[in-house]
Coordinates of C-alpha atoms in Angstrom, one line a residue:
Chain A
X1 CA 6.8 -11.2 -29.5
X2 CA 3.4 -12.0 -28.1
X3 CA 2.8 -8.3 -27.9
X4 CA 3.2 -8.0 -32.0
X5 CA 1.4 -10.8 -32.9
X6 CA -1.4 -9.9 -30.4
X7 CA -1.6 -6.2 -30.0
X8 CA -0.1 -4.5 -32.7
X9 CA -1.5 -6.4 -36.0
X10 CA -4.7 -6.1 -35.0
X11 CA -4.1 -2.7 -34.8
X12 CA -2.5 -2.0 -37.4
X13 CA -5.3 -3.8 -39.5
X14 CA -7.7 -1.7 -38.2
X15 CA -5.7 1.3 -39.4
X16 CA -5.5 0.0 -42.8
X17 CA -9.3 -0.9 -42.9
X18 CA -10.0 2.6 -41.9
X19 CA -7.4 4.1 -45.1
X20 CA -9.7 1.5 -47.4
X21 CA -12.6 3.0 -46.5
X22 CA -11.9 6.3 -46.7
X23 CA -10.1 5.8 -50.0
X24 CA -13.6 4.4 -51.4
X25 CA -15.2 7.3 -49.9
X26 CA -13.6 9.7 -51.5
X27 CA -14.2 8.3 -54.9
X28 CA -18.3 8.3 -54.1
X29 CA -19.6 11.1 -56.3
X30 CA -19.9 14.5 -54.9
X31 CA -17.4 14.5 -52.6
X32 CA -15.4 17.6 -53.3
X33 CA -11.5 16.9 -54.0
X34 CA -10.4 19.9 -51.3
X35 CA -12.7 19.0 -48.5
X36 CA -11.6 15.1 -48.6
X37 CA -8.6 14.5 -50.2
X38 CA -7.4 11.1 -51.1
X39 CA -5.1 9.2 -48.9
X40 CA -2.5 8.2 -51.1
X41 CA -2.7 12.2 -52.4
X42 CA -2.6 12.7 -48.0
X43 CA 0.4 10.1 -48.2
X44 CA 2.0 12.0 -51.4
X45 CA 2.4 15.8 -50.4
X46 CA 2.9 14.3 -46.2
X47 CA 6.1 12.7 -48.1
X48 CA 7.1 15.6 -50.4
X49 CA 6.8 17.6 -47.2
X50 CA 8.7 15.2 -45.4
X51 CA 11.7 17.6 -44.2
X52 CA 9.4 20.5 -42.9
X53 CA 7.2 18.2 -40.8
X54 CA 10.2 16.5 -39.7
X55 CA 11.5 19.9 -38.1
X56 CA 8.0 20.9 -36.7
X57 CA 7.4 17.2 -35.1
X58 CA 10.5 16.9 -33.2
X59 CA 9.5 20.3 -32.1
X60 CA 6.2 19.2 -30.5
X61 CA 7.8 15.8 -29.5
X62 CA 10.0 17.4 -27.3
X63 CA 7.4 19.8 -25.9
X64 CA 5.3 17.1 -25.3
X65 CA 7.6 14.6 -23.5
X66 CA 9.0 17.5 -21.6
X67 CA 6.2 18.5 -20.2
X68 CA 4.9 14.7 -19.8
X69 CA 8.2 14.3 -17.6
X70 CA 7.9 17.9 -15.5
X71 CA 4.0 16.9 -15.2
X72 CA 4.4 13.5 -13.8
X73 CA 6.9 14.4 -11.7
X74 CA 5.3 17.1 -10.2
X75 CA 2.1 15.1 -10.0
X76 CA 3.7 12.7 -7.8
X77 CA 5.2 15.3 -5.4
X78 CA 2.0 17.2 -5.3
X79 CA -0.1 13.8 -4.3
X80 CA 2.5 13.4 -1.2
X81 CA 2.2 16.8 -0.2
X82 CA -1.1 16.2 0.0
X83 CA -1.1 12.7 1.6
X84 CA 1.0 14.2 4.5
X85 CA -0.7 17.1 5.3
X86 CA -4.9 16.5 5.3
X87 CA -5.5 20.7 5.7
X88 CA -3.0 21.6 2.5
X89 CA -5.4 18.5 0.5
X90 CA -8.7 20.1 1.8
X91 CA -8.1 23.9 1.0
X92 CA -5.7 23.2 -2.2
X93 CA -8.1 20.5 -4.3
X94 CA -10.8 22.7 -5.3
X95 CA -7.9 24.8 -6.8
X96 CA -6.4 22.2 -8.7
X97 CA -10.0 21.0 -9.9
X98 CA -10.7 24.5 -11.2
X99 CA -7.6 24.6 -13.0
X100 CA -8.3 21.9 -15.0
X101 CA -11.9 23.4 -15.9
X102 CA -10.0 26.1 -17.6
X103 CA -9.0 25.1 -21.6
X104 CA -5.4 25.3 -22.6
X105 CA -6.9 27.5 -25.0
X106 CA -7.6 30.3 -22.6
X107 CA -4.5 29.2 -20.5
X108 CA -1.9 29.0 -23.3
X109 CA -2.0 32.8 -25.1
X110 CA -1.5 34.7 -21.4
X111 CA 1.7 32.1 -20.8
X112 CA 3.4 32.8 -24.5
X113 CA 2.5 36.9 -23.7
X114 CA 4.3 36.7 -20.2
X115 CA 7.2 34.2 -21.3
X116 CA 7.8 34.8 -25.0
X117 CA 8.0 32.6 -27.8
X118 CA 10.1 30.0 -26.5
X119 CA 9.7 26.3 -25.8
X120 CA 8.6 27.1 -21.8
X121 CA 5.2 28.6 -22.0
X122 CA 3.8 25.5 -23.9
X123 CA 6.0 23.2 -21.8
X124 CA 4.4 24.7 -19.1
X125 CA 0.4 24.4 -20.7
X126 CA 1.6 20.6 -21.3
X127 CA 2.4 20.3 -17.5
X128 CA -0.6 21.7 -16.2
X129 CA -2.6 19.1 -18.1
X130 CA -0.3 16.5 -17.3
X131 CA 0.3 16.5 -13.8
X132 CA -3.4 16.2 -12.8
X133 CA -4.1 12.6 -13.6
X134 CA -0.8 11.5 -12.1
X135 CA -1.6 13.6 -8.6
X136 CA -5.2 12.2 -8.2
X137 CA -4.8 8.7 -8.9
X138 CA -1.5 8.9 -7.0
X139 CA -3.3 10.5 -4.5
X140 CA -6.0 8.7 -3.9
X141 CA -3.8 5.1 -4.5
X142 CA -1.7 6.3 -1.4
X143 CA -4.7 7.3 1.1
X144 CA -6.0 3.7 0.4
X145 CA -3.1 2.0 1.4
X146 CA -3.5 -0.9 3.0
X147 CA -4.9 -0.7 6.2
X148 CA -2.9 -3.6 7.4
X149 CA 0.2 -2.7 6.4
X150 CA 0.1 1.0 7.3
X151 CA -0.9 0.1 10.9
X152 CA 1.5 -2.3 11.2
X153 CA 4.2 0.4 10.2
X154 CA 2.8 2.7 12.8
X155 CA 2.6 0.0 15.6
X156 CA 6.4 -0.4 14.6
X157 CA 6.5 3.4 15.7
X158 CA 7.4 4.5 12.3
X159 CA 6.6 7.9 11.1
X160 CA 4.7 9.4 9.1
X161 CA 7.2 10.1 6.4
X162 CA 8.6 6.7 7.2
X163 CA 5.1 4.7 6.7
X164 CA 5.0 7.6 3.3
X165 CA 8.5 5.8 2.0
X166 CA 8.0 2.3 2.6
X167 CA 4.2 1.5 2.4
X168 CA 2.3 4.6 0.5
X169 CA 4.5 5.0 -2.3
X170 CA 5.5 1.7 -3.3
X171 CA 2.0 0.4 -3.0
X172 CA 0.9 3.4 -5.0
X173 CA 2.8 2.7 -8.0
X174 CA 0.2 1.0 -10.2
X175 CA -1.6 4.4 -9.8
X176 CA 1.0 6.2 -10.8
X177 CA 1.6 4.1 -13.8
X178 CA -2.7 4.7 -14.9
X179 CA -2.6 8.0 -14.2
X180 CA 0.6 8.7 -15.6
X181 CA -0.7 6.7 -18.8
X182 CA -3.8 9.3 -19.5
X183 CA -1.5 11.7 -19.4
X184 CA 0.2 10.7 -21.6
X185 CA -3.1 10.5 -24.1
X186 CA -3.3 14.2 -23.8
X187 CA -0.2 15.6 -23.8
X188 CA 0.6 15.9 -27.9
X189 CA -3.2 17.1 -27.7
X190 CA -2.1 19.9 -25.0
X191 CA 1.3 20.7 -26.8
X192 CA -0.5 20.9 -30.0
X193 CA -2.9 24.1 -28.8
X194 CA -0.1 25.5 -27.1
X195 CA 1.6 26.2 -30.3
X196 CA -1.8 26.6 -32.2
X197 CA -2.1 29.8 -29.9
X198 CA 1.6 31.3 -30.8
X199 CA 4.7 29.7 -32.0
X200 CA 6.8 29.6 -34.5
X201 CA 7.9 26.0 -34.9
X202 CA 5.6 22.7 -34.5
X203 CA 2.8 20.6 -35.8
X204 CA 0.7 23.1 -34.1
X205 CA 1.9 25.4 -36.5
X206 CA 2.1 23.4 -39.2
X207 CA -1.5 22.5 -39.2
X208 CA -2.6 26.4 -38.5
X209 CA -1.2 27.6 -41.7
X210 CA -2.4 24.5 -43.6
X211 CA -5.8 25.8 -42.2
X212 CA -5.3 29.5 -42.8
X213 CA -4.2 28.3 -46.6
X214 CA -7.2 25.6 -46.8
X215 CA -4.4 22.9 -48.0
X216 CA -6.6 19.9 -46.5
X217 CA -4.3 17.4 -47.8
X218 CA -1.6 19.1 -46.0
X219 CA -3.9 19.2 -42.8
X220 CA -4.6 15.3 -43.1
X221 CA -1.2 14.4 -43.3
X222 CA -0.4 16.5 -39.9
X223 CA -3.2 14.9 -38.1
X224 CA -2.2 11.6 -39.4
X225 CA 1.3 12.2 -38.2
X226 CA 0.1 13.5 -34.8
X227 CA -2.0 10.5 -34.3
X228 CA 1.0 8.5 -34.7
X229 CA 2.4 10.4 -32.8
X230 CA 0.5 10.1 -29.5
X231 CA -0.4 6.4 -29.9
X232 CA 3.3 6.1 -29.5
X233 CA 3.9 8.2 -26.6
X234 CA 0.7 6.3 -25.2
X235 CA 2.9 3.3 -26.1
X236 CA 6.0 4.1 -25.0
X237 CA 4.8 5.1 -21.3
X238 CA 2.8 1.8 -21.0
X239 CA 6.0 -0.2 -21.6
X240 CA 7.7 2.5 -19.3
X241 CA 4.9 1.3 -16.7
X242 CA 5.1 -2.1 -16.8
X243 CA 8.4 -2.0 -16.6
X244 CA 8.2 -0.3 -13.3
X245 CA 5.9 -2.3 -12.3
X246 CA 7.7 -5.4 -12.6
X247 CA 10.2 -3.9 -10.7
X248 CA 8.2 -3.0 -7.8
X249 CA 6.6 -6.1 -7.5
X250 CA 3.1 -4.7 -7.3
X251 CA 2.3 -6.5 -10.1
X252 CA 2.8 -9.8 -7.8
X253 CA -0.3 -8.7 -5.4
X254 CA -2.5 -9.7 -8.6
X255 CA -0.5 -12.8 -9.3
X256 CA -0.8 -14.7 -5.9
X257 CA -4.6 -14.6 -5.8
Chain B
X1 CA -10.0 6.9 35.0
X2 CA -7.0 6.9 37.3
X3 CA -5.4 3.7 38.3
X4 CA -4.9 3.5 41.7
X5 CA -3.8 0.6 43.9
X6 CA -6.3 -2.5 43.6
X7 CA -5.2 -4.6 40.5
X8 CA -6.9 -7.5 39.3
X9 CA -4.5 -10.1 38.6
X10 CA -1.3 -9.7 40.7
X11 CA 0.7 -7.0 41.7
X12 CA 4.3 -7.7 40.5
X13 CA 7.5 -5.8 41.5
X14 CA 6.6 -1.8 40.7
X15 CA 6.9 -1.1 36.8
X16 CA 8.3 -4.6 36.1
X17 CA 7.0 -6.1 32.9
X18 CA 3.7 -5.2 31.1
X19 CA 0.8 -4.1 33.2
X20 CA -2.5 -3.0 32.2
X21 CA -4.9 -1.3 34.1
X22 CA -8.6 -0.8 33.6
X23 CA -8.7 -0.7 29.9
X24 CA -12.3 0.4 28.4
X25 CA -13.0 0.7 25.1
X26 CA -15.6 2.0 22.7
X27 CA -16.1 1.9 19.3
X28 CA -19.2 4.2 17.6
X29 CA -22.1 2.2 16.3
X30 CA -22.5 2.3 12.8
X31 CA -25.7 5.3 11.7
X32 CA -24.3 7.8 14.1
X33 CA -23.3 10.3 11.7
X34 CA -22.6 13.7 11.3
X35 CA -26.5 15.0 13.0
X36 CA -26.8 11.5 15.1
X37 CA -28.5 12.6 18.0
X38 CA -27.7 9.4 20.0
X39 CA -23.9 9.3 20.0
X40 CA -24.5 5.4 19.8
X41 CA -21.5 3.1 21.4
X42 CA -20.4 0.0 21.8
X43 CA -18.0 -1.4 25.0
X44 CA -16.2 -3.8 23.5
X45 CA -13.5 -4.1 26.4
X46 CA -15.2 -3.6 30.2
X47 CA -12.2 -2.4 32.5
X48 CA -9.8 -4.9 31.6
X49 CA -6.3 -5.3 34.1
X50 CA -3.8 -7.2 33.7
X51 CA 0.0 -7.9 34.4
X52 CA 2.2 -10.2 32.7
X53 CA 6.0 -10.2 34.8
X54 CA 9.1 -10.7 32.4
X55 CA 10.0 -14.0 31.3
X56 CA 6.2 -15.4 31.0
X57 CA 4.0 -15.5 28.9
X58 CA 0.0 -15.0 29.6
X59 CA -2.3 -16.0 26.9
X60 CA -6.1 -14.5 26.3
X61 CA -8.9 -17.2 25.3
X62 CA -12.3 -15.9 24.5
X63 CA -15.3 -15.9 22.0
X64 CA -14.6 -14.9 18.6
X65 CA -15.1 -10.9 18.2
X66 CA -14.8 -10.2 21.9
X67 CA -12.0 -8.2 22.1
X68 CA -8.9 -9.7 22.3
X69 CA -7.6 -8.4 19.4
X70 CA -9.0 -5.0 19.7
X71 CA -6.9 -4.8 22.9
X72 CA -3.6 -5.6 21.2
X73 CA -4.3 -2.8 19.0
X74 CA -5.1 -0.8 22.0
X75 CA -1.4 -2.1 23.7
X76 CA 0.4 -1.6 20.7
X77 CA -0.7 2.1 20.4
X78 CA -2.9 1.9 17.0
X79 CA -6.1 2.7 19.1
X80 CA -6.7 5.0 22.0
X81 CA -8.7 3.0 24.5
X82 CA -11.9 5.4 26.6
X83 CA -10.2 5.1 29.7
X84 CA -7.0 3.0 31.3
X85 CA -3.5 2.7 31.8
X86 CA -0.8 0.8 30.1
X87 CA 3.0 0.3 30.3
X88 CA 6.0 -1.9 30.1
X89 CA 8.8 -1.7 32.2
X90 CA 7.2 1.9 33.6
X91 CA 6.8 3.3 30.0
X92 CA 3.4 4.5 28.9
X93 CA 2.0 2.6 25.9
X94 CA -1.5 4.5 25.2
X95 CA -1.0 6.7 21.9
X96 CA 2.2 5.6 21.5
X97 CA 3.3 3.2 18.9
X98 CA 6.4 1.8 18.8
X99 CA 6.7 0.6 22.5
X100 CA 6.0 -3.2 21.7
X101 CA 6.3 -5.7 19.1
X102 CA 3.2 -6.0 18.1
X103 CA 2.0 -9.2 16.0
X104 CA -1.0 -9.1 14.0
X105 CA -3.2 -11.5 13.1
X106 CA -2.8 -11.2 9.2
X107 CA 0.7 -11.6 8.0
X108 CA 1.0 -8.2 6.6
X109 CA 4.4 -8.7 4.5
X110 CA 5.1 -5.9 2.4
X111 CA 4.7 -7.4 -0.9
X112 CA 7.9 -5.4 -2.5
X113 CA 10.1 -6.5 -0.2
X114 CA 11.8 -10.2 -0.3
X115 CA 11.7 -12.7 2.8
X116 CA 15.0 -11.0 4.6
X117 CA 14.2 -7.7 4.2
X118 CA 10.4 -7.9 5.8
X119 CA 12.1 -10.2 8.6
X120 CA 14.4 -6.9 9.4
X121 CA 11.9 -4.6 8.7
X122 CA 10.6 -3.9 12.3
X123 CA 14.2 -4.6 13.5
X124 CA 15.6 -1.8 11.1
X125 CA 12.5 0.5 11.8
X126 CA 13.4 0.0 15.1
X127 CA 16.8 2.0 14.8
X128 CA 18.6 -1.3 14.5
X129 CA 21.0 -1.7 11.9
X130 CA 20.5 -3.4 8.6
X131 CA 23.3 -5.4 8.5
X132 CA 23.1 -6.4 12.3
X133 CA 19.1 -7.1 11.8
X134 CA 20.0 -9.2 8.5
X135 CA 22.6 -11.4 10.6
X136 CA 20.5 -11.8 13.6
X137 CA 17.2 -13.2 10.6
X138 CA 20.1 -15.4 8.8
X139 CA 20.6 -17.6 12.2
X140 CA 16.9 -18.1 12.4
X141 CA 15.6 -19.0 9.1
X142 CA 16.6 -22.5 9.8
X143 CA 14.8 -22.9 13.0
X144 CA 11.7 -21.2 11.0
X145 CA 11.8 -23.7 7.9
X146 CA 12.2 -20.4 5.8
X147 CA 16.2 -21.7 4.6
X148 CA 16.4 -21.0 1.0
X149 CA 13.6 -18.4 0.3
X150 CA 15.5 -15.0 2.0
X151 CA 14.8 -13.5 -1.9
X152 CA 11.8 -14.9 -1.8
X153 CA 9.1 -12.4 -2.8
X154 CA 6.3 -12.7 -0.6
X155 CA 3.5 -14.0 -3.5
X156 CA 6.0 -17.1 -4.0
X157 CA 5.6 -18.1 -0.2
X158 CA 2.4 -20.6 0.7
X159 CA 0.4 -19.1 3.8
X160 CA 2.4 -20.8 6.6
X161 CA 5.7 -19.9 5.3
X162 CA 4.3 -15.8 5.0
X163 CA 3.0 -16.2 8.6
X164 CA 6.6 -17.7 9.8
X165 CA 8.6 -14.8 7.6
X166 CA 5.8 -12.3 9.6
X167 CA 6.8 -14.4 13.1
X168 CA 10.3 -13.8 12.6
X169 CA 10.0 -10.2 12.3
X170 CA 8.2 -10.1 15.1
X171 CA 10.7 -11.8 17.6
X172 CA 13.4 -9.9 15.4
X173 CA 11.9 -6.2 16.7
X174 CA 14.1 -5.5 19.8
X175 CA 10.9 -3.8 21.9
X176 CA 10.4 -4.8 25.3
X177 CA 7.4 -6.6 25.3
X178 CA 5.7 -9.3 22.5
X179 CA 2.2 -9.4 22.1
X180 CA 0.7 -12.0 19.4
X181 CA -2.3 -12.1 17.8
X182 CA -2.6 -16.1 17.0
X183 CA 0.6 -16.4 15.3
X184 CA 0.3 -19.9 14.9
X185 CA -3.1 -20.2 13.1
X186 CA -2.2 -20.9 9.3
X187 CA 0.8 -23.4 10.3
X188 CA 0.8 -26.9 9.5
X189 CA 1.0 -29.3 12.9
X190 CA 4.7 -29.8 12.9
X191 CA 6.1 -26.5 12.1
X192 CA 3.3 -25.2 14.7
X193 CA 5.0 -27.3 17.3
X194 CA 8.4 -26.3 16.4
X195 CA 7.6 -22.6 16.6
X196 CA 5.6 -23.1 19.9
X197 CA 8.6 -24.7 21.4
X198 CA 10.9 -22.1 20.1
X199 CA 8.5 -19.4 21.6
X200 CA 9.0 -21.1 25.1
X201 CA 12.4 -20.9 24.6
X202 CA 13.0 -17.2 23.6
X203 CA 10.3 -16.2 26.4
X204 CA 12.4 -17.6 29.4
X205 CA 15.8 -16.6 27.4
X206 CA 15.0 -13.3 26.1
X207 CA 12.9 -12.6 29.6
X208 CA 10.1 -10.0 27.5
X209 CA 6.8 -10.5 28.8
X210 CA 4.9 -11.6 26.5
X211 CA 1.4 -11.5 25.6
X212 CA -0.7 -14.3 23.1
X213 CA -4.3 -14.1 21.8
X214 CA -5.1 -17.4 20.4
X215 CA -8.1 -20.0 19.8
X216 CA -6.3 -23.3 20.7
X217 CA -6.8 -23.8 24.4
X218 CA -4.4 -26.7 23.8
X219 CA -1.9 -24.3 22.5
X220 CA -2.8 -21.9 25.6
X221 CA -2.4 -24.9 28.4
X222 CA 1.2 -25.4 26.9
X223 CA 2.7 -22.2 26.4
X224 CA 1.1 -20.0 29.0
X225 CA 2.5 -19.5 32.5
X226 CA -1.3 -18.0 32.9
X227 CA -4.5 -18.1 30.7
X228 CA -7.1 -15.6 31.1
X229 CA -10.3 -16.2 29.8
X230 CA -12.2 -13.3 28.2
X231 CA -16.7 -13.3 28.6
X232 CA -18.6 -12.2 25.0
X233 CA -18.5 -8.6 24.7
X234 CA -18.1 -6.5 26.5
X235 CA -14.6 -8.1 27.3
X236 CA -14.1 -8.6 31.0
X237 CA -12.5 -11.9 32.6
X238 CA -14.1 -14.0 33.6
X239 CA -11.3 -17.0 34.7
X240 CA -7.8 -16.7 35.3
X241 CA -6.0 -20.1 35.0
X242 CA -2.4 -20.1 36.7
X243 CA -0.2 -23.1 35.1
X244 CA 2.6 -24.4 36.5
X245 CA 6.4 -23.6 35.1
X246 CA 7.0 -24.7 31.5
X247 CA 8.9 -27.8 32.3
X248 CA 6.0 -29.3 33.5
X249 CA 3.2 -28.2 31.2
X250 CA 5.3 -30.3 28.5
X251 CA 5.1 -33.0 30.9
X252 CA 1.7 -32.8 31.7
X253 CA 0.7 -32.1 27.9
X254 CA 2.3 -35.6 27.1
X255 CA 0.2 -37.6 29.6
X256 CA -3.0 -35.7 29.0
X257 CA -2.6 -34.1 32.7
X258 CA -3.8 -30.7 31.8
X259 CA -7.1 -32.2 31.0
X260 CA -8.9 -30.3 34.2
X261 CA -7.4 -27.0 33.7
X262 CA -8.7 -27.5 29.9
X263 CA -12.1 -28.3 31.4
X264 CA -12.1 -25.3 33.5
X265 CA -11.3 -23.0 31.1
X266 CA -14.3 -24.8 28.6
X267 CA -16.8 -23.9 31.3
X268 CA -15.8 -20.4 31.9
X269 CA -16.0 -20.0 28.2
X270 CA -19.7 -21.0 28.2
X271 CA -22.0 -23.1 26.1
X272 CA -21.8 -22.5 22.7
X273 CA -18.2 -20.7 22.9
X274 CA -16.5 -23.9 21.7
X275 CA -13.7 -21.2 19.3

């Protein structure tokens, strides 16, 4: 319990601290009521609402992890297609570059008019942000193999895909891990403007209307629930990580020096 | 360059064993990019030849950085050498990985895999399989003070023990030829003469030719049925020292008889050469 006592309370302090301040803030003079409302007034209507939120967070947890998953997965199998085969990396990475250039905002309102309302158009906005920090640092981790190793493979007279299976990928691992991990820091961010631009269900849309309506205390409450939100995914993948990690044994090529 | 008749060494029975003939190599000097207008180059292996019949074992002495390693590379397929010709047992070995177990000179263990399964890694990559390879490591680990650690991760292992896991899956890979790159170099002194005993062994049992770069001329004088002695680059040989059978070399090692032969090979390596 290491982790709690080191990590998480200090975090969670800071959190607080930050609730203080703004709780003294809001009772400087001349501070309007509906631009900044108080945080336990934040904390009173979030609870009150507690059931509606409820509904519109699992719907953007799901979009988000889903699309977390499809992303990562995809990011992966896109970074071996492009380790094996140099021509498909050279005329395809300018493309994937440019699509990252383009804002889910622009992105997300052409997917909901071609596929509907449904969950699949925003998974789908959530994926294309996701997959890109997996496939480049997956990418790059698995051309910068070791030399060593990769040769000794070949002089073995394994092939390509062989040398792809038992030195690339494993070796590549921690990449995958830290790419895979800011991901996950965007993907409630991603899933978020995906339902901003059409839904009907989600925090996305939760937080719209609570604009459209000026309800700021409703707004705060959102964003403090989405906040949550994505430190845990952050969180939860990190563990998910290490975890793998362990297992691969990558993490023992920092241990023995 | 075409190999025709005139050898340097010997000429053994046709296509028996490994033979190489008139291997030169470049590499590109550093600053000769993309415009370099002087396509700079570097000979780092002069028109090297060599033979080494089955069942013996020839071992390369020379200079630190002149070559002999770059020519295992070459052997073992990882590098395609400017000109020359080389085979084992009348199979082609230029461009063509897979046709000898090759030993580097670092350990290279794959660090997710445990003792057993990097000893049966070449074996098993090979076409051999697992559970044949896995029996075959099992008998050894004895003779290669490695009993105990087959789930080992390689990170728990001290560098002698890595470099004896890396040995063994060397003389586990069923190719027909061995070459070494100083296998021995990180081993303490008794383990070091275990395993050069035990390399003796398998090289008159197991009849590969077999090929050893090293920096002990000690070492060389024992286990080599020949020692050729490589000049500063670019690599060409300068002394070839026949030894007599292995029986003897032990012999002659115990009573400090191979003292001339270690003499001779001192002076071909030249003042200042003293690796």
């Amino acid at each position: 319990m290491r982790v709690l006592l080191g990590q998480i309370l200090p975090a969670v302090a800071a959190v607080l601290g930050l609730i203080v301040l703004w709780g003294l803030l809001v009772r400087l003079p001349g501070v309007p009521d509906y631009l900044l409302p108080a945080p336990e007034r934040v904390w009173a209507v979030g609870w009150a609402d507690r059931d509606l939120i409820g509904r519109h967070l699992w719907a953007t947890v799901r979009i988000a992890v889903s699309g977390f998953v499809l992303g990562s997965v995809l990011g992966i199998l896109v970074a071996i297609a492009l380790t094996l085969w140099r021509p498909l990396r050279a005329a395809t990475e300018p493309i994937l570059i440019a699509s990252q250039a383009i804002p889910p905002v622009i992105f997300a309102p052409i997917l909901i008019a071609a596929m509907g309302f449904g969950a699949w158009p925003k998974i789908l906005v959530v994926t294309l942000g996701a997959f890109f920090p997996v496939a480049i640092s997956a990418g790059i981790a698995m051309r910068e193999a070791d030399r060593t190793l990769v040769d000794l493979l070949t002089s073995m007279g394994a092939r390509r895909l062989t040398v792809l299976r038992r030195v690339r990928l494993p070796g590549a691992v921690p990449g995958i891990v830290g790419g895979a991990k800011i991901s996950a820091s965007y993907v409630v961010f991603s899933a978020i403007i995906a339902e901003w631009m059409g839904s009907s269900v989600g925090l996305g849309v939760y937080l719209q209307r609570s604009q459209a309506s000026y309800r700021m205390d409703q707004l705060f409450a959102a964003v403090g629930v989405i906040a949550v939100l994505g430190v845990l995914l952050f969180w939860a993948s990190a563990l998910i990580g290490d975890l793998v990690l362990a297992r691969n044994r990558a993490i023992a090529a920092g241990r023995s020096t | 360059m075409t190999a025709d008749g005139e050898q340097h060494p010997t000429t053994n029975e046709a296509g028996a064993g490994l033979v190489v003939e008139h291997i030169t190599h470049r590499f590109p000097l550093p600053g000769a990019g993309l415009f370099g207008r002087h396509p700079g180059f570097r000979t780092v292996l002069d028109d090297l030849s060599l033979t080494v019949p089955p069942g013996s074992l020839t071992a390369i002495v020379g200079p630190s950085g002149c070559g002999k390693s770059t020519l295992l590379k070459v052997l073992a397929g990882l590098l395609i050498p400017a000109s020359g010709r080389a085979e084992v047992n009348g199979t082609p070995l230029i461009g063509r990985p897979g046709g000898v177990a090759y030993h580097p000179q670092q350990d290279a263990l794959l660090p997710w895999l445990t003792t057993l399964d990097n000893a049966t890694l070449g074996a098993e990559i090979a076409g051999q399989s697992r559970a044949e390879a896995r029996t075959r490591a099992r008998a050894l680990l004895d003779r290669f003070g490695l009993a105990g650690t087959e789930r080992a991760w390689p990170d728990e292992l001290s560098g002698g023990m890595r470099q004896r896991v890396s040995l063994l899956r060397s003389s586990l890979m069923p190719q027909p030829a061995l070459l070494l790159d100083e296998p021995f170099g990180a081993l303490d002194a008794l383990t070091r003469r275990q395993l050069q005993f035990w390399l003796l062994d398998i090289t008159a049992a197991e009849r590969r030719p077999t090929l050893l770069v090293t920096h002990d001329i000690e070492e060389a004088l024992l286990l080599a049925d020949r020692v050729i002695v490589l000049s500063p680059v670019p690599a060409g040989i300068v002394h070839i020292e026949d030894r007599p059978d292995a029986e003897l070399r032990r012999e002659q090692r115990e009573h400090g008889a191979d003292h001339p032969a270690a003499q001779r090979i001192l002076a071909a390596l030249g003042p200042g050469s003293g690796t």
